[in-house]
Short mmCIF file of C-alpha atoms and ligand atoms in Angstrom, two decimals:
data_model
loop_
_atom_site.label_atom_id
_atom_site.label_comp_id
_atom_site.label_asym_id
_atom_site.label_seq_id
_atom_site.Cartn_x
_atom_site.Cartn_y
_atom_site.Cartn_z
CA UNK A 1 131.80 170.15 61.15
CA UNK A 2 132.51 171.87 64.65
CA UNK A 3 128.43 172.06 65.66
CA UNK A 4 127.61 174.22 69.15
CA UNK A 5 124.63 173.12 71.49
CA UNK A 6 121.99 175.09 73.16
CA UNK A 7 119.39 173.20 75.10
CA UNK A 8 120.83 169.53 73.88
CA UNK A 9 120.24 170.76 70.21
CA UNK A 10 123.12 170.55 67.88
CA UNK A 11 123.77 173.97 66.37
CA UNK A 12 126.13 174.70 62.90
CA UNK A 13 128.92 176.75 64.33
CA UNK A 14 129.33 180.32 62.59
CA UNK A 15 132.53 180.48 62.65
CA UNK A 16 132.58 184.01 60.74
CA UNK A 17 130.35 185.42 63.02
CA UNK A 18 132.35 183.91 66.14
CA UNK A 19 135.68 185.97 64.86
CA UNK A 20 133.89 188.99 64.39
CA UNK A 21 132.52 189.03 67.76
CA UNK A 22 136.14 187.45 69.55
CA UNK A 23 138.11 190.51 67.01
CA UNK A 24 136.34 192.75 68.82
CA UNK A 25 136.51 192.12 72.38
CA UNK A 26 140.46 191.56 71.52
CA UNK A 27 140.59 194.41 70.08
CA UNK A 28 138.42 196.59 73.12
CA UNK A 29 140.99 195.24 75.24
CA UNK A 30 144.02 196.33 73.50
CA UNK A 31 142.58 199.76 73.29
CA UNK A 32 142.07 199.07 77.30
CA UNK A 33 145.82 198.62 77.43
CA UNK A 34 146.89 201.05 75.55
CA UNK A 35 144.95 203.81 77.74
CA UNK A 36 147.26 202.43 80.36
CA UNK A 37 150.07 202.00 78.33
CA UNK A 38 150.59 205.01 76.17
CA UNK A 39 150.58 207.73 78.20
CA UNK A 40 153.84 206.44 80.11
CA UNK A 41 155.63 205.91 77.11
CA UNK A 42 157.33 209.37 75.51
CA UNK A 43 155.50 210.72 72.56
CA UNK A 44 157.27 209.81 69.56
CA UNK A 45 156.99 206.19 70.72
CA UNK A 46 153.29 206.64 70.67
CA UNK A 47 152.67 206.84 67.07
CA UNK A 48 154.58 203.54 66.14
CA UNK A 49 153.24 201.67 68.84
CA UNK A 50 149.72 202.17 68.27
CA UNK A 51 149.60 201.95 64.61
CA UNK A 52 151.89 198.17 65.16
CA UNK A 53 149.16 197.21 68.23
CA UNK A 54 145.89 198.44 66.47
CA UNK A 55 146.31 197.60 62.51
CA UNK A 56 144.32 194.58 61.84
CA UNK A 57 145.51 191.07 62.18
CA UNK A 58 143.72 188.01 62.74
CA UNK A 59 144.02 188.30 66.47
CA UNK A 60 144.75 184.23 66.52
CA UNK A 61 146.57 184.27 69.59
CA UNK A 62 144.64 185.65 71.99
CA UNK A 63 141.54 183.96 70.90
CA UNK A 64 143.09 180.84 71.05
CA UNK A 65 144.05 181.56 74.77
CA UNK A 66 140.14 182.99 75.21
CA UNK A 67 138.90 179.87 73.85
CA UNK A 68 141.48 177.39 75.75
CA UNK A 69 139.75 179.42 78.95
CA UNK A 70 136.17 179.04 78.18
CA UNK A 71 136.64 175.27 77.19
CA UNK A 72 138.45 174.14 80.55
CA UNK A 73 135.62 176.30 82.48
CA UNK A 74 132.94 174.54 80.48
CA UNK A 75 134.71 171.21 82.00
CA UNK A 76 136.10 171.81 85.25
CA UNK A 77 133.83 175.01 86.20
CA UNK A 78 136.39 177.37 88.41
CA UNK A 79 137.44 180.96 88.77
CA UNK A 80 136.93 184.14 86.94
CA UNK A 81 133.09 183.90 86.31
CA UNK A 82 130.83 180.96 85.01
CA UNK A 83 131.51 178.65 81.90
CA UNK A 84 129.59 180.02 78.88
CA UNK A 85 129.38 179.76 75.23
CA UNK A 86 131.34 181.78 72.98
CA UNK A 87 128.43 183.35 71.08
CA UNK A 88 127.23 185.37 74.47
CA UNK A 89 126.53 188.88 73.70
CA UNK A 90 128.67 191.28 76.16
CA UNK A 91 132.30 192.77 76.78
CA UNK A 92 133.55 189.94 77.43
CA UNK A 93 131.09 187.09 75.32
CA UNK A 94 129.88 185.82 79.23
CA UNK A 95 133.52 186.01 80.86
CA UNK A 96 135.34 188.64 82.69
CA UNK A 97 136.80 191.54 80.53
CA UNK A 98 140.21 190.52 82.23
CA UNK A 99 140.26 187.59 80.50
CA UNK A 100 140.84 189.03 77.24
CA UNK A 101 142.84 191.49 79.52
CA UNK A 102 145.62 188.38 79.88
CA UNK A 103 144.97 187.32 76.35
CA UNK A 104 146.07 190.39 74.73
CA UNK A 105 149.59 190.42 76.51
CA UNK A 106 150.32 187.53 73.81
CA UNK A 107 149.23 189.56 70.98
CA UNK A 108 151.27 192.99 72.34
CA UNK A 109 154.49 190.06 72.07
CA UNK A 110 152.61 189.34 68.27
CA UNK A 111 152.45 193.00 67.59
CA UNK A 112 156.27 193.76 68.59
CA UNK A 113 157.96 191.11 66.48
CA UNK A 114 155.59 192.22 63.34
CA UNK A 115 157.28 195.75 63.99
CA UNK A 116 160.56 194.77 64.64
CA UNK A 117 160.17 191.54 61.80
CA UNK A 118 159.29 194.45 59.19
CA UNK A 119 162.20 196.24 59.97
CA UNK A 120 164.93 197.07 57.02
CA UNK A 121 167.57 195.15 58.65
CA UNK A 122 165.17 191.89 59.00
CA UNK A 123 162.62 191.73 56.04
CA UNK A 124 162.59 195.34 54.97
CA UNK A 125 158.62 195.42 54.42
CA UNK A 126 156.99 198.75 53.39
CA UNK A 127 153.82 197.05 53.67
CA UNK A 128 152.14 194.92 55.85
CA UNK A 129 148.21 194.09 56.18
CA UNK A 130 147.95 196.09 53.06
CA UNK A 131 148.55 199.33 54.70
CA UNK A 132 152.39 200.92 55.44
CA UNK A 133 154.46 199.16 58.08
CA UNK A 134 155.23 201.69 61.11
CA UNK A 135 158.84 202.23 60.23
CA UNK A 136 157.50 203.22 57.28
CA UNK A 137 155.06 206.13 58.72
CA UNK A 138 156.88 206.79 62.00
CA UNK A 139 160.68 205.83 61.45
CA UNK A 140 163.23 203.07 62.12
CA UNK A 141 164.53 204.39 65.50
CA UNK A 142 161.19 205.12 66.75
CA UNK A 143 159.33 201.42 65.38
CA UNK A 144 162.68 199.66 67.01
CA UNK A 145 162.56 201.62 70.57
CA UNK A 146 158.46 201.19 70.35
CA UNK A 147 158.57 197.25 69.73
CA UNK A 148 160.90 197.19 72.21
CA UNK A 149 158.95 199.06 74.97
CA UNK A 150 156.04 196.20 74.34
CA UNK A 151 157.68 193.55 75.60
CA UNK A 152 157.73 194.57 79.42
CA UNK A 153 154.66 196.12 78.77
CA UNK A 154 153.48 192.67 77.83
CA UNK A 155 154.57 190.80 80.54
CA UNK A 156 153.11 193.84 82.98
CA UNK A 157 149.91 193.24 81.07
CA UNK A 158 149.47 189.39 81.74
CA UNK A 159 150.28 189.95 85.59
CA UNK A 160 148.07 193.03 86.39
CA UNK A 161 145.31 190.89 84.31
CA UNK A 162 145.70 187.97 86.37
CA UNK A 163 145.72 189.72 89.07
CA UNK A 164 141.97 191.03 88.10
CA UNK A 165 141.11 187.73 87.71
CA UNK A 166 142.03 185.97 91.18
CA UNK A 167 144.54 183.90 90.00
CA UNK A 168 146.97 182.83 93.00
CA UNK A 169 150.69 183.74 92.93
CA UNK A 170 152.33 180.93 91.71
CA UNK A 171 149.76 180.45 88.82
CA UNK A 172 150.02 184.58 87.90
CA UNK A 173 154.36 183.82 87.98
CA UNK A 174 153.50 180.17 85.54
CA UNK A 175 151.28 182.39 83.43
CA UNK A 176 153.84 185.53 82.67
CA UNK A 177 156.85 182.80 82.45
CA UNK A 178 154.66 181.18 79.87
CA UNK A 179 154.64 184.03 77.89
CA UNK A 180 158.57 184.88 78.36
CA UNK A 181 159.37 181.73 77.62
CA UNK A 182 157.38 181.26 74.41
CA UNK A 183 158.86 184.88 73.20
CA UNK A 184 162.12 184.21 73.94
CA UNK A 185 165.21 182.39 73.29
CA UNK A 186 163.65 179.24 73.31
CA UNK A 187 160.76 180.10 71.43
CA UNK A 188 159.86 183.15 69.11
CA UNK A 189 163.01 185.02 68.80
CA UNK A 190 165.33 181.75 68.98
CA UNK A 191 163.62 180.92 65.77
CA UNK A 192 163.81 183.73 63.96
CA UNK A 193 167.91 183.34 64.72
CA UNK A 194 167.20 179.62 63.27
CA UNK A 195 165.31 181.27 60.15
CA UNK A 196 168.42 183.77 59.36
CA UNK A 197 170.95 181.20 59.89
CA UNK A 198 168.82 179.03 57.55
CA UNK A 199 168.64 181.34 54.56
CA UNK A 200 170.13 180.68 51.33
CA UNK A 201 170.20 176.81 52.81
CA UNK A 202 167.86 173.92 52.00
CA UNK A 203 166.68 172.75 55.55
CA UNK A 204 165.59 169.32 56.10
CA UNK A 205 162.51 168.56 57.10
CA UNK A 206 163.43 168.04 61.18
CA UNK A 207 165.16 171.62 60.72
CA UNK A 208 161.88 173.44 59.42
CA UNK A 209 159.94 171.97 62.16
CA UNK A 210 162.43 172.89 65.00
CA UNK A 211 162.36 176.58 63.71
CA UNK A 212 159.24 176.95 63.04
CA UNK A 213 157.56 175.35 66.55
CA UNK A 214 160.05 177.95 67.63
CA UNK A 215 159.11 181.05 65.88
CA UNK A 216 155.82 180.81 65.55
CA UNK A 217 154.49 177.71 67.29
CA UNK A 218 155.66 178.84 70.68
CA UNK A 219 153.70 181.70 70.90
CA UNK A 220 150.91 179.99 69.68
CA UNK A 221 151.22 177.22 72.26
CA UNK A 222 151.43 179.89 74.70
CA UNK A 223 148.06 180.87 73.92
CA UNK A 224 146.67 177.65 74.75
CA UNK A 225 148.79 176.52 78.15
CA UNK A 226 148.20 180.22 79.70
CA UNK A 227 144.29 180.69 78.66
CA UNK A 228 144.49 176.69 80.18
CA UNK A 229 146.10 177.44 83.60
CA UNK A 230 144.26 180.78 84.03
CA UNK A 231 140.94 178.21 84.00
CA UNK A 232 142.60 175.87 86.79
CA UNK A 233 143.07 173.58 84.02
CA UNK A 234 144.37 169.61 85.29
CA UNK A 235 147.88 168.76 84.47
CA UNK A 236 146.14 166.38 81.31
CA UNK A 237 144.15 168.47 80.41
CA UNK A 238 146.57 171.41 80.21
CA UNK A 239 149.03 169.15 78.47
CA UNK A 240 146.23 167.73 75.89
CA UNK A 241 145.69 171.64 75.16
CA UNK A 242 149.41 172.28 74.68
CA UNK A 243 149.49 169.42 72.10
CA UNK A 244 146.30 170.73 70.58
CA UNK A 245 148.55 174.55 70.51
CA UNK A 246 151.58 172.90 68.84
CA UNK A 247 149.92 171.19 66.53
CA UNK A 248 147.59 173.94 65.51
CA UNK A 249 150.90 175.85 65.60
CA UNK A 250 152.92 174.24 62.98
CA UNK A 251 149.79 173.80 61.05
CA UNK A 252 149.64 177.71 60.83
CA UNK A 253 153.42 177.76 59.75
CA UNK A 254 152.42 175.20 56.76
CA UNK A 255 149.40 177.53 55.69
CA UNK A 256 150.78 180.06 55.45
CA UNK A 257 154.18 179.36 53.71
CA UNK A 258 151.48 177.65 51.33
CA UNK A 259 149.78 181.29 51.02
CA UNK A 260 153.30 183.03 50.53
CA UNK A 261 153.87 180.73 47.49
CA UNK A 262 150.19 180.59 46.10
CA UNK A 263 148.22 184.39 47.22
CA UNK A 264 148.60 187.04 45.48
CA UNK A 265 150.24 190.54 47.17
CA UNK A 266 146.71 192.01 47.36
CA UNK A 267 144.97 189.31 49.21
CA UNK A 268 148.15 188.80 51.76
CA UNK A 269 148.40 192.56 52.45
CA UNK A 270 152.08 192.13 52.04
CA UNK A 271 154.46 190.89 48.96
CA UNK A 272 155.02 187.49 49.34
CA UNK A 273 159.14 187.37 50.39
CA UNK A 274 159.68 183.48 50.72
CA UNK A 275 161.48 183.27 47.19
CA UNK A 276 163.35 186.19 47.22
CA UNK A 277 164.66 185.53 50.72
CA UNK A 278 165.25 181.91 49.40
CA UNK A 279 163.80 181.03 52.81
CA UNK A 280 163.15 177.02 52.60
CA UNK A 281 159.33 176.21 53.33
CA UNK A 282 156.98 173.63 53.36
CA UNK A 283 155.96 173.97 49.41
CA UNK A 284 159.46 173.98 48.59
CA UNK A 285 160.35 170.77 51.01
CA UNK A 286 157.00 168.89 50.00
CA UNK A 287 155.48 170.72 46.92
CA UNK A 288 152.21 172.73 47.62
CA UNK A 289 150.30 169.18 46.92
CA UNK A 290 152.64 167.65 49.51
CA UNK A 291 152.34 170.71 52.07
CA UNK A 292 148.56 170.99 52.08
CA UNK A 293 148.53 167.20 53.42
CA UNK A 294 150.90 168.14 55.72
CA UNK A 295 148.54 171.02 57.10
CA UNK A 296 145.58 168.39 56.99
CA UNK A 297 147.64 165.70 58.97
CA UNK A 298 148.52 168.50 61.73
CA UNK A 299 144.98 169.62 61.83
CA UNK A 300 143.58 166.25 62.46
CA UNK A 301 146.57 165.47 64.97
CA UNK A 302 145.08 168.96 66.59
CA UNK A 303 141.44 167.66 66.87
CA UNK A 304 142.96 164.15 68.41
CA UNK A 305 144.46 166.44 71.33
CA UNK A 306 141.35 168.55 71.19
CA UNK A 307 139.36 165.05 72.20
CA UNK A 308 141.62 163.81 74.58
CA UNK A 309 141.73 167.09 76.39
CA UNK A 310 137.61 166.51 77.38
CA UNK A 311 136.46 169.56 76.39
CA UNK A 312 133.46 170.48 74.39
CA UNK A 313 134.83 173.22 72.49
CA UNK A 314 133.35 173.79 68.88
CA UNK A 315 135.22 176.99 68.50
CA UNK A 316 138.78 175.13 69.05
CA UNK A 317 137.99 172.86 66.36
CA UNK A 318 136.97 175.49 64.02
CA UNK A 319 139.54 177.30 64.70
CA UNK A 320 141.78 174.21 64.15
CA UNK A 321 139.94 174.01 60.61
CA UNK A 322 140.46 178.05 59.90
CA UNK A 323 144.14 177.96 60.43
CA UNK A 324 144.73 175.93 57.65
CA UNK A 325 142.05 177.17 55.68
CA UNK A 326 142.67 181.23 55.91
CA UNK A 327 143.22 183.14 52.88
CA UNK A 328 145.22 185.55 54.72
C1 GRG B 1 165.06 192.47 67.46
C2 GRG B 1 165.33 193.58 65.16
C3 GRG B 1 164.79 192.49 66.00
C4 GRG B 1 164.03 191.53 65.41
C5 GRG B 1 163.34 190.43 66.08
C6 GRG B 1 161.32 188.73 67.14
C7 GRG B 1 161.43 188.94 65.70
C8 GRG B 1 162.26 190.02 65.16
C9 GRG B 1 160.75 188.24 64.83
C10 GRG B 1 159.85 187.15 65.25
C11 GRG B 1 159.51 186.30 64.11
C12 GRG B 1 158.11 186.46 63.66
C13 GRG B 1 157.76 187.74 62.98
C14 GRG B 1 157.24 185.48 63.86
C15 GRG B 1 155.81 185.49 63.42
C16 GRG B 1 155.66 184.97 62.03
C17 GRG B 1 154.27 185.03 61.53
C18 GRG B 1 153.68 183.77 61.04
C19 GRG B 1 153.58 186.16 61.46
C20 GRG B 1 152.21 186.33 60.94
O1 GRG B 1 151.26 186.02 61.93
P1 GRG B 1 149.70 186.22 61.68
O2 GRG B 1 149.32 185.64 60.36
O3 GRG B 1 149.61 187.80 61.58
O4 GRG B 1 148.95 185.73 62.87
P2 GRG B 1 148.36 188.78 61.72
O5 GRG B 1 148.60 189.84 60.68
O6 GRG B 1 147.09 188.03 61.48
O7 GRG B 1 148.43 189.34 63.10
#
């Protein structure tokens, strides 16, 4: 069990209480980018965007990035304020507010491929988090235009935040080409072009993983390489993060195909769509017995990065843990 220490003492770590506390400071800062944001974008873009940015989620990705940050400060001590536990009371839980400042330009990325994912030309969702998709409140033209407009607005975000934080030049360019790269054609949207192509088709194995560390572990790599290099992360340790991100990532993928197939629409806050789409998964591939080992075998491949990386991060390995053991 991940354990936290305070004056040599091992500690349980609550994890609950550690996501209420990180939910909130993500979602302070999104409401700090949207003051920025909104008022630059016309007004009937403003409706869709904020309900797509604000409405819930798990707010995975820029924790992870959060937590990558305050575990290579705890090691290697650097810029942006000192190394302190997660459970700090504060704006920021003991780190600067820009530092969920760069984190939430991943989760503006998260927030525009939800909208734009939802869409009736891609999965045609009315509902998403149990409440109505934007498209569904606000229109199609104005959700598609709206998603779209977060995207720059995401990249603007990471390199005004870094900015706030010191970072140097070159690591502020590394840091927004990160998240670019991740969201892009080699990562976020080159998978979903994998997932279409792959519908109606039985993948193999090799197949599911390429897409998926595409569309979804990317992004959540991302998370871990940019809240890394914003620490001053070393080149191992960055890279022991990354593993620990794309493992973690492709455990995420497993869970929650394993939730599509086994929740109920109430708990997911959506209908599950995995069947109907004949989408192959995980529990279709391996069998829901076979694809929960699967998730179990990436999260302790996770932890094995986690270790080599030298960090000292109970929250990473809990969070490791939670991935695969959401019910959402
Ligand atoms: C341009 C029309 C058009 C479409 C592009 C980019 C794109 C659509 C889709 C990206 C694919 C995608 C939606 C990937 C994410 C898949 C995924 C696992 C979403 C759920 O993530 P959670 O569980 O969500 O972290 P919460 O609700 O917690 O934020």
């Amino acid at each position: 069990m991940a354990e936290s220490r305070e004056s040599g003492v091992a500690l349980p770590f609550d994890l609950a209480a550690y996501l209420k506390a990180e939910r909130d400071r993500v979602e302070a800062a999104l409401e700090r980018a949207l003051a920025r944001f909104l008022p630059r974008l016309p007004g009937a873009l403003q409706g869709p965007v904020r309900q797509g940015v604000t409405t819930g989620g798990k707010r995975l990705r820029p924790i992870l990035c959060v937590e990558a940050y305050r575990a290579v400060l705890g090691v290697e001590g650097g810029r942006g304020g000192a190394g302190s536990p997660s459970e700090v009371p504060g704006p920021g839980g003991g780190l600067p507010e820009a530092v969920h400042d760069l984190a939430v330009s991943l989760e503006l990325i998260h927030a525009y491929s939800l909208m734009h994912d939802d869409l009736p030309c891609m999965d045609d969702a009315p509902l998403r988090r149990g409440v109505p998709t934007p498209h569904m409140t606000h229109g199609v033209e104005a959700t598609l235009l709206g998603g779209a407009s977060l995207i720059p607005a995401a990249g603007l975000q990471g390199w005004e935040a870094a900015g706030r934080l010191g970072i140097s030049e070159p690591v502020r360019r590394e840091l927004v080409r990160t998240l670019a790269q991740a969201a892009g054609a080699g990562g976020m949207v080159g998978g979903q072009a994998l997932d279409l192509e792959g519908e109606g088709r039985a993948l193999e194995h090799r197949e599911l993983d390429a897409l998926h560390r595409a569309k979804t572990g990317a992004l959540l790599t991302a998370a871990l390489r940019m809240g890394a290099l914003a620490a001053g992360a070393s080149p191992p340790r960055l890279e022991a993060l990354e593993g620990y991100g794309r493992a973690v990532g492709l455990a995420f993928q497993v869970a929650d195909d394993i939730l599509d197939a086994t929740a109920t629409a109430e708990a997911l806050g959506k209908k599950p769509s995995d069947v109907a789409l004949e989408k192959s998964t995980y529990v279709r591939l391996l069998g829901a017995e076979g694809a929960r080992a699967e998730a179990g075998r990436l999260v302790e491949e996770a932890l094995g990065h986690l270790s080599r990386s030298g960090t000292d991060s109970p929250a990473l390995e809990a969070l490791a843990r939670y991935v695969v053991d959401r019910e959402r």
